[in-house]
Structure formats: structure tokens, C-alpha cells
XYZ file of C-alpha atoms in Angstrom:
641
model
C 0.216 -0.048 -0.046
C 2.721 2.099 -0.009
C 4.082 1.611 -2.443
C 1.406 2.897 -3.867
C 0.693 5.627 -2.390
C 4.095 6.842 -2.559
C 3.871 6.082 -6.781
C 0.670 8.244 -6.250
C 1.930 11.589 -4.955
C 5.779 10.937 -6.854
C 3.094 10.825 -10.463
C 1.758 14.273 -9.410
C 5.284 15.943 -7.815
C 7.035 15.340 -11.248
C 4.007 16.950 -12.958
C 3.799 20.049 -10.642
C 7.487 20.751 -11.122
C 7.225 19.774 -14.961
C 4.006 22.586 -15.157
C 6.536 25.080 -13.307
C 9.805 23.957 -15.393
C 8.647 25.748 -18.266
C 7.460 28.715 -16.837
C 11.385 29.136 -15.276
C 13.140 28.189 -18.332
C 11.437 30.347 -20.370
C 11.553 33.492 -18.010
C 15.406 32.953 -17.707
C 15.239 32.729 -21.715
C 14.185 36.415 -20.887
C 15.811 38.101 -18.052
C 19.120 36.369 -20.243
C 18.586 38.319 -23.466
C 17.291 41.136 -20.977
C 20.575 42.237 -19.503
C 22.625 40.644 -22.714
C 21.136 43.885 -23.969
C 20.700 46.573 -21.370
C 23.993 45.609 -19.915
C 26.680 44.589 -22.539
C 25.243 47.488 -25.811
C 25.116 50.112 -24.126
C 28.112 49.942 -23.267
C 30.085 49.030 -26.815
C 27.925 50.984 -27.867
C 28.940 53.701 -26.221
C 32.344 52.745 -26.191
C 31.915 53.503 -30.184
C 30.360 56.560 -29.840
C 33.063 57.614 -27.673
C 35.851 56.565 -31.068
C 33.027 58.065 -33.874
C 33.206 61.682 -31.469
C 36.731 61.579 -31.720
C 39.464 63.225 -34.244
C 41.371 62.537 -36.922
C 44.402 63.087 -33.902
C 42.916 61.811 -30.909
C 41.777 58.655 -32.891
C 45.319 58.795 -34.244
C 47.474 58.714 -31.317
C 44.745 56.160 -30.217
C 45.691 53.615 -33.313
C 49.653 53.812 -33.120
C 49.163 53.452 -29.125
C 48.042 50.457 -29.578
C 50.088 49.575 -33.023
C 53.246 50.044 -30.349
C 51.535 47.900 -27.402
C 50.647 45.583 -29.584
C 54.028 44.261 -30.615
C 55.577 44.546 -27.151
C 52.677 42.999 -24.852
C 51.561 39.879 -27.328
C 55.192 39.107 -28.072
C 55.204 38.135 -31.512
C 56.792 35.260 -32.751
C 57.076 34.819 -36.315
C 58.675 32.282 -35.444
C 55.821 30.595 -34.031
C 53.419 31.186 -37.005
C 55.287 31.332 -39.958
C 53.860 28.038 -41.045
C 50.037 30.391 -41.715
C 49.672 32.841 -42.402
C 47.708 35.854 -40.742
C 45.512 39.232 -41.134
C 45.487 41.122 -38.057
C 42.872 44.175 -38.064
C 42.485 46.664 -35.005
C 39.412 45.782 -33.091
C 37.817 47.087 -30.210
C 37.027 46.168 -26.959
C 34.435 47.596 -23.521
C 36.476 46.506 -20.807
C 33.819 48.423 -18.169
C 33.179 52.714 -18.776
C 37.276 52.566 -20.567
C 37.963 50.849 -24.033
C 41.559 48.494 -25.813
C 42.138 47.587 -28.351
C 43.081 44.825 -29.216
C 43.601 41.544 -32.462
C 42.035 39.363 -32.992
C 42.880 37.121 -36.856
C 39.777 37.373 -39.428
C 42.409 35.435 -42.372
C 45.225 35.286 -44.529
C 46.775 35.943 -47.185
C 49.776 35.368 -48.622
C 52.527 36.773 -51.475
C 54.625 36.986 -53.541
C 56.326 40.074 -53.716
C 60.008 40.807 -52.062
C 59.845 41.010 -48.120
C 59.618 44.281 -47.133
C 60.292 43.885 -42.826
C 63.752 43.064 -41.503
C 63.689 41.315 -37.883
C 67.339 41.379 -35.828
C 68.147 40.030 -32.515
C 69.939 40.999 -30.211
C 73.194 40.173 -31.619
C 72.297 42.027 -34.604
C 71.370 39.357 -36.299
C 69.858 39.278 -39.579
C 66.975 36.942 -39.674
C 64.691 37.931 -42.104
C 65.654 40.718 -44.137
C 64.987 42.116 -47.608
C 66.132 42.168 -50.650
C 69.279 44.917 -49.933
C 71.378 42.813 -47.596
C 73.828 45.021 -47.917
C 72.139 47.264 -45.933
C 74.301 48.483 -42.902
C 72.177 47.891 -39.660
C 73.846 49.004 -36.784
C 71.804 50.901 -35.402
C 69.368 47.704 -34.576
C 71.701 47.598 -31.695
C 71.298 51.023 -29.811
C 67.872 50.641 -30.902
C 67.453 48.339 -28.618
C 69.305 48.340 -25.764
C 68.377 52.056 -25.350
C 64.462 50.983 -25.784
C 62.302 51.261 -22.843
C 58.550 49.879 -22.854
C 57.054 53.712 -23.925
C 59.777 54.112 -27.148
C 59.456 53.109 -30.617
C 62.161 54.493 -33.247
C 61.615 56.811 -36.264
C 64.674 56.467 -38.752
C 65.154 58.186 -42.177
C 66.181 57.137 -45.278
C 65.664 60.123 -47.559
C 68.247 58.197 -49.785
C 65.241 56.021 -50.436
C 62.264 58.969 -49.437
C 61.255 56.852 -47.113
C 60.787 55.855 -43.514
C 62.435 52.733 -41.419
C 59.988 51.392 -37.636
C 62.218 49.892 -35.998
C 60.289 48.769 -32.312
C 61.717 45.903 -30.014
C 59.985 42.583 -30.098
C 59.962 39.004 -29.047
C 59.667 36.641 -31.235
C 59.875 32.835 -31.034
C 59.902 31.031 -28.509
C 62.276 34.325 -25.905
C 64.335 35.814 -28.571
C 64.509 39.247 -28.416
C 64.636 41.289 -31.052
C 63.965 44.173 -33.663
C 61.396 44.574 -35.783
C 62.265 47.116 -39.037
C 59.316 48.175 -41.175
C 59.940 50.848 -44.010
C 57.185 52.584 -45.488
C 58.168 53.965 -48.805
C 56.680 57.023 -49.187
C 56.900 61.414 -48.174
C 57.360 61.505 -44.804
C 54.305 64.817 -45.054
C 51.878 62.020 -46.798
C 51.943 59.367 -43.802
C 53.137 61.080 -40.330
C 52.126 65.328 -39.251
C 55.902 64.878 -36.093
C 55.034 67.685 -33.198
C 59.044 66.644 -32.944
C 61.288 65.762 -35.451
C 65.183 66.265 -35.464
C 66.347 64.556 -38.499
C 69.565 62.368 -38.120
C 71.665 59.942 -39.289
C 71.376 58.282 -36.239
C 67.254 57.932 -35.828
C 64.988 59.371 -33.352
C 63.520 58.926 -30.728
C 59.802 59.639 -30.030
C 56.884 59.702 -27.303
C 54.495 57.507 -28.742
C 52.167 59.980 -28.148
C 53.929 62.372 -30.522
C 53.581 60.531 -33.130
C 49.638 60.562 -35.929
C 48.984 58.959 -37.945
C 47.275 60.010 -41.405
C 43.626 59.834 -41.861
C 43.694 60.688 -45.045
C 40.075 58.987 -45.834
C 42.074 58.509 -49.162
C 44.841 56.708 -48.344
C 42.917 53.552 -47.898
C 42.719 52.829 -51.388
C 46.203 53.356 -52.078
C 49.019 50.733 -51.363
C 50.365 52.388 -49.194
C 48.374 53.573 -46.066
C 48.816 50.745 -44.436
C 51.860 49.856 -41.870
C 52.609 45.703 -43.570
C 55.282 43.699 -41.611
C 56.055 40.900 -44.323
C 58.238 37.596 -42.822
C 59.362 35.129 -45.708
C 57.735 33.255 -45.636
C 54.732 35.390 -47.141
C 52.107 35.868 -44.123
C 51.047 39.780 -45.282
C 50.545 41.147 -41.863
C 47.789 44.641 -41.685
C 46.532 47.604 -39.831
C 43.969 48.736 -41.459
C 44.466 52.674 -40.449
C 41.086 54.405 -42.457
C 38.338 55.438 -40.275
C 36.158 51.890 -42.313
C 38.357 49.955 -39.335
C 35.464 51.552 -36.209
C 32.686 50.765 -38.666
C 33.944 47.411 -39.671
C 34.583 47.202 -35.686
C 31.642 48.416 -34.944
C 29.624 45.876 -37.586
C 32.394 43.020 -35.631
C 30.782 44.160 -32.314
C 26.678 44.076 -33.397
C 27.564 40.353 -34.720
C 28.652 39.662 -32.237
C 26.112 40.896 -29.682
C 23.704 38.751 -31.663
C 25.870 35.624 -31.641
C 26.730 35.676 -27.944
C 21.769 36.576 -27.562
C 21.575 33.215 -30.375
C 23.771 30.941 -28.784
C 22.285 32.262 -25.430
C 19.282 31.487 -26.479
C 20.332 29.035 -28.424
C 22.107 27.250 -24.938
C 18.328 27.257 -23.258
C 16.880 26.007 -26.074
C 18.975 22.462 -25.827
C 18.564 22.915 -22.235
C 14.925 22.871 -22.637
C 15.248 19.657 -25.277
C 16.856 17.849 -23.245
C 16.293 18.632 -19.684
C 13.120 19.246 -20.953
C 12.013 15.860 -22.524
C 13.359 14.417 -18.362
C 11.104 17.466 -16.798
C 7.301 17.774 -18.927
C 7.973 14.731 -21.455
C 9.589 12.657 -18.563
C 7.286 13.233 -16.209
C 3.597 12.643 -17.214
C 5.037 9.850 -19.335
C 5.518 8.779 -15.790
C 2.030 9.679 -14.300
C 0.125 7.712 -17.646
C 2.574 4.519 -16.406
C 1.566 5.044 -12.916
C -2.113 5.343 -14.213
C -1.924 1.958 -15.270
C 0.093 0.417 -12.951
C -2.994 1.553 -10.311
C -5.487 0.974 -12.416
C -3.849 -2.580 -12.642
C -3.371 -2.288 -8.997
C -3.880 -5.047 -6.196
C -4.019 -2.658 -4.504
C -7.871 -1.332 -4.054
C -7.358 2.976 -4.272
C -10.070 5.474 -4.780
C -9.828 9.319 -5.005
C -12.466 11.095 -2.756
C -13.795 14.660 -3.575
C -14.173 17.502 -1.228
C -17.542 16.908 -1.529
C -17.121 13.239 -0.505
C -18.387 11.713 -3.894
C -16.337 9.215 -5.609
C -12.938 10.732 -8.506
C -11.485 8.103 -9.185
C -11.434 4.204 -8.651
C -9.210 1.546 -9.180
C -10.248 -2.753 -10.089
C -8.800 -3.336 -7.088
C -10.689 -1.147 -4.273
C -14.873 -2.457 -6.629
C -13.966 -5.735 -6.766
C -12.786 -5.773 -3.370
C -16.447 -4.354 -2.048
C -18.842 -5.985 -4.987
C -19.157 -3.390 -7.494
C -17.570 -1.909 -10.925
C -15.468 1.049 -10.850
C -17.541 2.340 -12.824
C -20.689 1.512 -10.245
C -18.469 4.142 -7.668
C -18.042 6.881 -10.073
C -20.267 9.404 -8.272
C -20.868 7.803 -5.522
C -21.036 8.938 -1.851
C -17.854 7.856 0.312
C -19.881 5.602 2.730
C -21.426 2.826 0.587
C -18.841 1.088 1.054
C -19.095 1.146 4.854
C -20.600 -1.488 7.241
C -23.374 1.121 9.160
C -21.897 0.278 12.173
C -18.295 1.067 11.307
C -19.750 5.343 10.137
C -18.417 7.018 13.823
C -15.809 5.768 12.852
C -14.732 6.528 9.893
C -16.097 10.102 10.287
C -13.919 10.582 13.006
C -10.807 9.139 11.000
C -11.551 11.388 8.497
C -10.786 14.485 10.656
C -7.708 13.351 12.102
C -6.735 12.822 8.670
C -7.416 16.201 7.857
C -5.574 17.584 10.750
C -2.277 14.741 11.067
C -1.971 14.595 7.671
C -2.495 10.852 6.861
C -4.161 8.223 8.781
C -4.654 4.540 9.176
C -6.966 2.342 10.881
C -8.475 -1.582 10.621
C -12.716 -1.292 9.648
C -15.438 -3.432 8.825
C -16.627 -2.295 5.217
C -20.159 -3.167 3.671
C -19.043 -5.369 0.092
C -23.511 -4.262 -2.996
C -25.055 -7.166 -1.288
C -24.555 -5.291 1.950
C -21.271 -8.993 2.954
C -19.748 -7.286 5.215
C -15.587 -7.817 5.177
C -12.788 -6.444 6.820
C -10.176 -4.403 5.562
C -7.517 -2.628 6.289
C -7.829 1.965 4.835
C -5.175 4.794 4.655
C -6.841 7.589 3.831
C -4.149 10.751 2.402
C -5.676 14.533 2.442
C -5.574 16.346 -1.243
C -4.377 20.112 -1.669
C -4.992 22.306 -4.807
C -1.719 24.646 -5.913
C -3.179 27.364 -4.071
C -3.097 24.697 -0.639
C -6.368 24.542 -0.852
C -7.666 20.796 0.803
C -9.147 19.114 -2.438
C -10.525 15.764 -1.244
C -8.484 12.652 -0.456
C -7.035 8.956 -1.861
C -8.599 5.946 0.448
C -6.045 2.856 0.051
C -7.534 0.386 0.473
C -6.785 -3.719 1.310
C -9.457 -5.996 2.026
C -7.541 -7.904 4.993
C -11.045 -10.465 5.989
C -8.425 -13.704 5.562
C -6.137 -12.805 8.289
C -9.180 -11.585 10.360
C -11.165 -14.521 10.554
C -7.449 -16.380 11.233
C -6.514 -13.738 14.754
C -10.726 -14.095 15.190
C -9.977 -17.726 15.332
C -7.137 -17.259 17.306
C -8.254 -15.037 20.443
C -11.540 -17.851 20.754
C -9.130 -20.229 21.384
C -7.257 -18.340 23.401
C -10.310 -17.409 25.042
C -11.027 -20.879 25.282
C -8.322 -22.044 26.503
C -7.555 -19.787 29.253
C -10.828 -21.102 30.041
C -9.432 -24.183 29.664
C -6.841 -23.713 32.140
C -9.116 -22.262 34.948
C -11.519 -24.935 34.778
C -8.429 -27.585 35.611
C -6.552 -25.676 38.028
C -10.104 -24.945 39.643
C -11.010 -29.001 38.757
C -7.129 -30.102 40.127
C -7.475 -27.241 43.653
C -11.296 -28.824 44.820
C -9.069 -32.513 43.265
C -6.791 -32.257 45.701
C -8.552 -30.394 48.610
C -11.105 -32.755 48.538
C -8.992 -36.087 48.147
C -6.490 -35.181 51.283
C -9.343 -36.039 52.940
C -10.028 -39.479 52.442
C -6.329 -39.795 52.192
C -5.453 -38.467 55.983
C -8.610 -41.138 57.457
C -6.674 -44.251 55.181
C -3.019 -43.277 55.978
C -4.742 -42.378 59.999
C -6.813 -45.887 59.681
C -4.088 -47.831 58.846
C -1.159 -46.287 60.960
C -4.097 -47.209 64.331
C -4.317 -51.010 61.757
C -0.665 -51.313 62.429
C 0.066 -50.425 66.343
C -3.200 -52.382 67.057
C -2.567 -55.590 65.630
C 0.980 -55.249 66.063
C 1.488 -58.477 67.836
C -0.532 -60.762 65.958
C 0.968 -59.443 63.174
C 4.474 -59.607 64.493
C 5.616 -62.812 63.125
C 2.980 -61.720 59.495
C 5.019 -60.597 57.914
C 2.842 -59.680 54.616
C 0.357 -58.966 56.530
C 3.301 -56.399 57.936
C 4.544 -56.274 54.343
C 0.505 -55.016 52.907
C -0.022 -52.764 55.663
C 2.993 -50.327 55.161
C 2.180 -50.327 50.978
C -1.418 -48.309 51.631
C 0.841 -45.957 54.537
C 4.018 -45.144 52.519
C 1.265 -45.773 49.162
C -1.508 -42.998 51.088
C 1.510 -40.908 52.477
C 3.002 -40.744 48.491
C -0.031 -39.507 47.552
C -0.933 -36.721 50.001
C 2.938 -35.378 48.834
C 1.604 -35.683 45.306
C -0.942 -34.067 46.409
C 0.244 -31.003 47.873
C 2.487 -30.877 45.331
C -0.024 -29.893 42.392
C -1.835 -28.044 45.099
C 1.255 -26.196 45.270
C 1.818 -26.166 41.243
C -1.961 -25.265 40.405
C -2.254 -22.190 42.875
C 0.547 -19.864 41.737
C -1.219 -18.369 39.105
C -4.041 -18.669 41.253
C -1.711 -16.491 44.452
C -2.745 -12.551 44.202
C -0.646 -11.525 46.515
C 1.763 -8.506 45.962
C 5.023 -8.267 45.083
C 7.563 -7.018 48.486
C 10.529 -7.478 49.264
C 12.018 -10.390 49.942
C 15.513 -10.332 52.035
C 17.339 -13.131 50.639
C 19.208 -14.449 54.134
C 15.917 -14.761 55.885
C 14.565 -16.850 53.181
C 17.562 -19.420 53.289
C 16.960 -19.212 57.134
C 14.026 -20.154 57.400
C 14.490 -23.111 54.901
C 17.449 -24.202 56.285
C 14.828 -24.973 60.170
C 12.841 -26.519 58.154
C 14.873 -28.703 56.140
C 16.433 -29.322 59.320
C 12.904 -30.296 61.070
C 12.427 -32.588 58.937
C 15.063 -35.180 58.458
C 17.366 -35.321 61.099
C 20.299 -35.872 59.597
C 23.205 -33.957 61.254
C 25.063 -34.544 57.529
C 23.292 -31.751 55.842
C 25.223 -28.746 55.502
C 23.238 -25.255 53.863
C 25.434 -22.791 53.743
C 25.332 -18.913 51.671
C 26.463 -15.596 51.382
C 25.502 -12.546 51.273
C 22.121 -12.345 49.466
C 19.936 -9.257 48.061
C 16.896 -8.167 48.699
C 14.315 -8.845 46.051
C 11.109 -8.552 44.653
C 9.110 -10.787 44.471
C 6.120 -12.869 45.896
C 7.498 -13.830 49.461
C 5.872 -17.878 50.307
C 7.306 -18.513 46.176
C 9.988 -17.184 46.429
C 10.232 -19.794 50.210
C 8.901 -22.401 48.150
C 11.123 -21.952 45.781
C 14.553 -22.677 47.776
C 12.901 -25.152 49.359
C 13.160 -27.121 46.173
C 16.219 -26.554 45.600
C 17.753 -27.188 48.298
C 16.319 -30.189 49.554
C 16.908 -31.342 46.636
C 20.565 -30.595 46.460
C 21.019 -32.613 49.951
C 18.611 -35.469 48.913
C 20.231 -36.462 45.076
C 23.363 -37.639 47.265
C 25.765 -41.050 46.900
C 24.871 -43.290 49.381
C 27.045 -42.693 52.841
C 27.868 -38.808 51.472
C 27.891 -35.442 53.642
C 25.207 -33.892 51.431
C 26.551 -29.644 51.261
C 24.855 -26.567 49.021
C 25.933 -23.334 48.893
C 23.639 -20.149 47.459
C 25.808 -17.031 46.084
C 24.150 -13.864 43.616
C 25.498 -11.869 40.847
C 24.029 -9.314 40.307
C 23.417 -8.252 36.449
C 22.644 -4.594 36.548
C 18.585 -5.762 35.603
C 18.260 -8.193 37.574
C 19.646 -10.581 40.005
C 21.434 -14.446 39.925
C 21.115 -16.985 42.122
C 23.095 -19.449 41.999
C 22.051 -22.891 44.334
C 25.334 -25.168 44.515
C 25.028 -29.072 45.325
C 27.859 -32.119 45.565
C 25.327 -33.957 44.668
C 25.240 -37.415 42.077
C 25.415 -34.340 39.367
C 23.088 -34.521 36.082
C 23.637 -36.208 32.365
C 23.134 -33.253 30.333
C 20.326 -34.491 28.135
C 18.797 -33.941 30.741
C 18.542 -30.692 31.367
C 15.546 -29.492 29.547
C 13.571 -32.957 31.032
C 13.777 -32.202 34.459
C 11.186 -29.171 34.610
C 8.163 -30.661 33.129
C 5.552 -31.988 34.931
C 5.688 -34.706 36.363
C 9.055 -36.061 35.363
C 11.732 -38.204 37.507
C 14.985 -39.520 36.110
C 14.619 -42.440 38.731
C 13.082 -44.898 40.191
C 11.152 -44.084 44.189
C 12.851 -46.897 45.730
C 16.183 -44.696 44.976
C 15.179 -41.333 45.770
C 11.595 -40.566 46.755
C 9.910 -37.436 44.479
C 6.021 -36.337 43.183
C 8.441 -35.176 40.175
C 6.135 -32.209 39.790
C 9.211 -29.741 42.719
C 11.604 -28.764 39.625
C 8.835 -27.735 37.571
C 7.588 -25.724 40.809
C 10.256 -24.328 41.014
C 10.390 -23.306 37.330
C 6.985 -21.750 37.137
C 7.890 -19.235 40.414
C 10.683 -17.865 38.052
C 8.507 -17.241 34.693
C 5.458 -15.456 37.081
C 8.922 -13.524 38.473
C 10.136 -12.499 34.213
C 13.149 -14.349 35.258
C 14.433 -17.929 33.846
C 16.535 -21.501 35.297
C 18.936 -23.343 34.352
C 20.949 -26.123 35.518
C 24.535 -26.858 34.640
C 26.130 -29.236 36.250
C 28.079 -33.092 35.518
C 27.292 -37.051 36.631
C 29.322 -37.201 39.246
C 30.228 -33.351 39.950
C 27.331 -31.418 41.831
C 25.059 -29.474 40.266
C 24.828 -26.013 40.118
C 20.873 -24.648 39.154
C 20.440 -20.691 38.744
C 17.913 -18.669 38.363
C 17.003 -14.763 37.668
C 14.855 -12.537 39.533
C 13.832 -8.666 37.824
C 15.106 -6.058 40.220
């Protein structure tokens, strides 16, 4: 039944989760795209607005600064990229409220022209050079030695009407050197210098003092680009035209749209993957759950707030003798046995208060037949938390209940029989005592009266002794049976019993009834226990008497009593030095009328140890024996504290 409850609750929970999941995913997509547009694009647009509104001079300065920083900071290594071809364009990247230039690889263009780039290492060794290899580059060492990260060097070459831009760089595998870029155009056409002194050794200029030409017509001229071409023909281009900014701005718009599209794609991918698990799969699970419910062996029904059935599976209907369709719309009490209706109504209120209730009750079938059922009611609530009826899980327990009722009847009958047996035993024992006393008394009187006549009559004496001994054994047996049957009928209260006092009385009683000077009874300091004093006395008397009775002929009997604290109980041990008991008889000796020896060997009724066991068990303890033949025995019993 619990499995069916869990199935229904799990199915409805998944349905609710999937419905809420749709809302949350769509809301997350909208919020994500909105934040992207609200936070990223305005900043980018603001930066571009600032760039677009810059003067040509400031724009050129910014670009020149970028060019210098690119070569110094990026550790540009020609040896590392010699296998590929690149065109590097300036890109504006927004970071907070500031804008920075960065470079990215866009496309490649292989050139098969003579290079115009020369790269030297710190030893002025030419790594890459142009065709005029005889040119003197002794100044390269000076440039490298005097370079700082805030400077680059512009070297005029009036003979060839060109400038050489010398920039300290780092290239492949940690080598340092200088890059010499030539601009085969006139100074006036490319650079406007605020300060300039041409000399043979070159001029060191601050990067903020360099202004690159921004003539819009220069974009169509081949020399409006600063070109670095290595010996493999890689064209590395920095476009100085304002057009590059417009292209970059559009690139950012494209990036923004790509980001938004990627976010949407990611969201819908997430929706497609988890949507199946949280939307499609829950509904499939719900359908499977509904099918499982309809085929469940346990009765399951849903009852509306008004108390009418709105859903019933086959097992529920069959238990009450209906078809499922017959119960739909009926009041819930149609399957309730009339006398149980007040109990079910009270249980309904408990369900609303406590959230769940389970009880065993009686139901009524369609034909009016009574049956037993176990019912569990679980409340239902709508999305607003309003009570909306309940689920009822029903299980037919008629077979089990009938067995329980039969068992209860048998127990009652057995208890009644035991009571009658005890009464009979008591009556028999009491009523038999008187005639047996008369038989024994008159047999003893007859023996004394005919003493002289029977002096020579051996058979007569023997017959009279049989009568006397038989009457005595019958009295002893009746006395023991009466003691055994009266244990349960003893209604005396539990009291504190001093075991030392009990042993003193037991010793005096035994020695009085058995004039034997060879018997010795000792004990350690014993505790005070809780029990029925008369029964404890009888228990100890029986155990001590047995220990002294079952002795080898001519052997002095010794019995010692000790105690051990078991925290929640006392363990009492009665040890003797008697003949011992074979292990196979350890259980048998505690049964009624079970004797291990013939009467002519050891007297007894076979009831004494049975009385001991019954007394101990009525005090919540247990009794057992440990013994070996010819090595004595120890009887243990426990009494709860």
C-alpha cells in the first residue's frame, strides 16, 4: 500500500515540477537576453560613440599606441606563426567604462613579393631581411639597448624617400630583437610629427607624439597600410582608415547577435534535454502510474471534497463487489459497514488534522456482506494549498482477520480450560486430602492394634506398609499439584524479600523435617529481591532439598547459595555436591511428573522442579542447570530487579 501511495504522490509532484519548469525556463531566457541587451550593448555602443566622436588626431594617437603595445606586449613570434598566414585587424573591446584595442585573426593572404620587413635579434643578426641585404643595420643594437616599453624609434632614410619604424620586440622561443618596418612614402604624406630632428642615428619619439594620417582616400592606396611581411609571405596588416572602426562596430553588433543567439540556442538545448526529463517523461510516468494504479492489487480511490468517488481502480471496486464505473459519483460511505460509520468520520477528521490516518475497520459490499479492510486516507491539496479531497487506499484483510478472530477464540477457550483445570485440581487436591488422611491414619492405627498379631506375619506387615506409604505418596503428590496449580492463582502483591532470611527459614524447615546431621547449608551475603515471599520460600526450599536429597550413599550433603548482580536482575546460584545430572536431561527435569530415578532410590513426586520453573517465570526470570555426572549440580535462576 505504501508503494502505491508513493507512486501517486511522485507522479503528481513530477507533473507540478514540469509545469513550473516551463515558466522558469522561458522567464530565464527572457531575463538573460534582456540583461545582455541592457548591460552589454549600451556599454559597447557608448564606447563606439566616443571613438566616432574623437578627432582624427586623437584617433590616430590611439591607434599608434595600440600598434606599439601590440608588438611589445603580445610577444609576437614570427617563428611560431611562420607556417600560417594571417591578417590582423584592430578590434575595439569594451571593458567597463574604458575601451582598449586588441587584435584577432580574421583571414589570411599570401604574398609572393619581396619582403619589406627586417627582423634582427639582440646580436644584430639578421633573422629576416629584405632583398638589399648589404644595408647597414649597426643602429639596431643601439635601438635595442636604449629601448623602453614607452618608446619606439623612427629612422629617416632620405636616400630612398622612406621611413623605417624600428620597434623592439620579442619573437619565437623567447628571443628578443627589433622589427624594422619601412614606409616607402614621403614623410608629409604619412606622418605629422610635432617634434622631429633627422639625423643619421635616428630620432626617439614618445608614442603619444606620433600621429598617423587618417586621410580617407588613403584606404585605396597601397601605402595607406603599415605592412609587416615575413619571408614566408605572411601579410600582417593594420588598417589606419576610420573604416576599420565602422567595421569593428558592426563586428560587435554581430557578436552581440551571436551571443544572443547562442544564449537562445543554449536555453532551447537545455529545454529540449531537460524538458524531456521534466515535462515529457513526467507525463509518461504519470500515464504509467495511472496504468499501474488501475492494475494494482491494492484498492486505490480518489474522493472529492464533497465526499464522492472521482476515481477508482479495479482492486478497490472488486473488494466491495462493484465495477469501477459503478462507484464513480457515489458517496464514499457506500462501502462502509453502517456500525463503523462514526469511526470512519472521526478518522476523516484526524486525516485532515494530521495529514494521514490508517485504521482497520469493517466494510460492506454491494450485496450487503460484511468484510474486514485496512484503510489509509491521505489528504489532497490543490496548487493554492486548499483541501481538495483525499486518496483512499484499501486492502482486504478478511482472511487475516478471520484467523485472528479464531485465534482469539482459541486463546479464550484455552484460558477458560486452564482456569477450569486449576479449579478442578484445587478441588480434587483439597477433597482428596481428607480421605487420604483417613486411609493413612487408620492404616497406622491398624498396624499398632495388630502389632502383636502381625509380629510373625511378614506379609501382613508388608501390606499395611504399602497402604501407609501409598497414602503418604498420594498426599505428597496432591500437595505438590495443589502448590503448582495455586501459583497462578496467587494474588499476593510483590514485596521486598530478604534472601538471607529466606535461607534461614529454609534451613530450619529442612533440618526439622529431615533429622540428618550430615546436611550442611551455607550462603554468601544475599540481596533483597522483589517477589512474592511465599513463592520465593517454596522455590528455595525445593532447590535446597533436591541438592541434599540426591547424594551418593554415605556422602555428606553440602549446598551453597550465592548471588551475582546483572545490573537489571539478580542471578541466584544453588550449588550442591550431589550425584549430578546428565546433559541430555537438562530440559526434561523441569517438566511435570518427570523423574530420572526410581522411587525406591530417591523419593519424590516429579513436580518440584516444575514448580520452581513456574515460580521463576512468573517473576519474569529464567531457570537452568549446569551439571556433570558425579560432580554435583548448580541451579541458576534470575529475578528481575
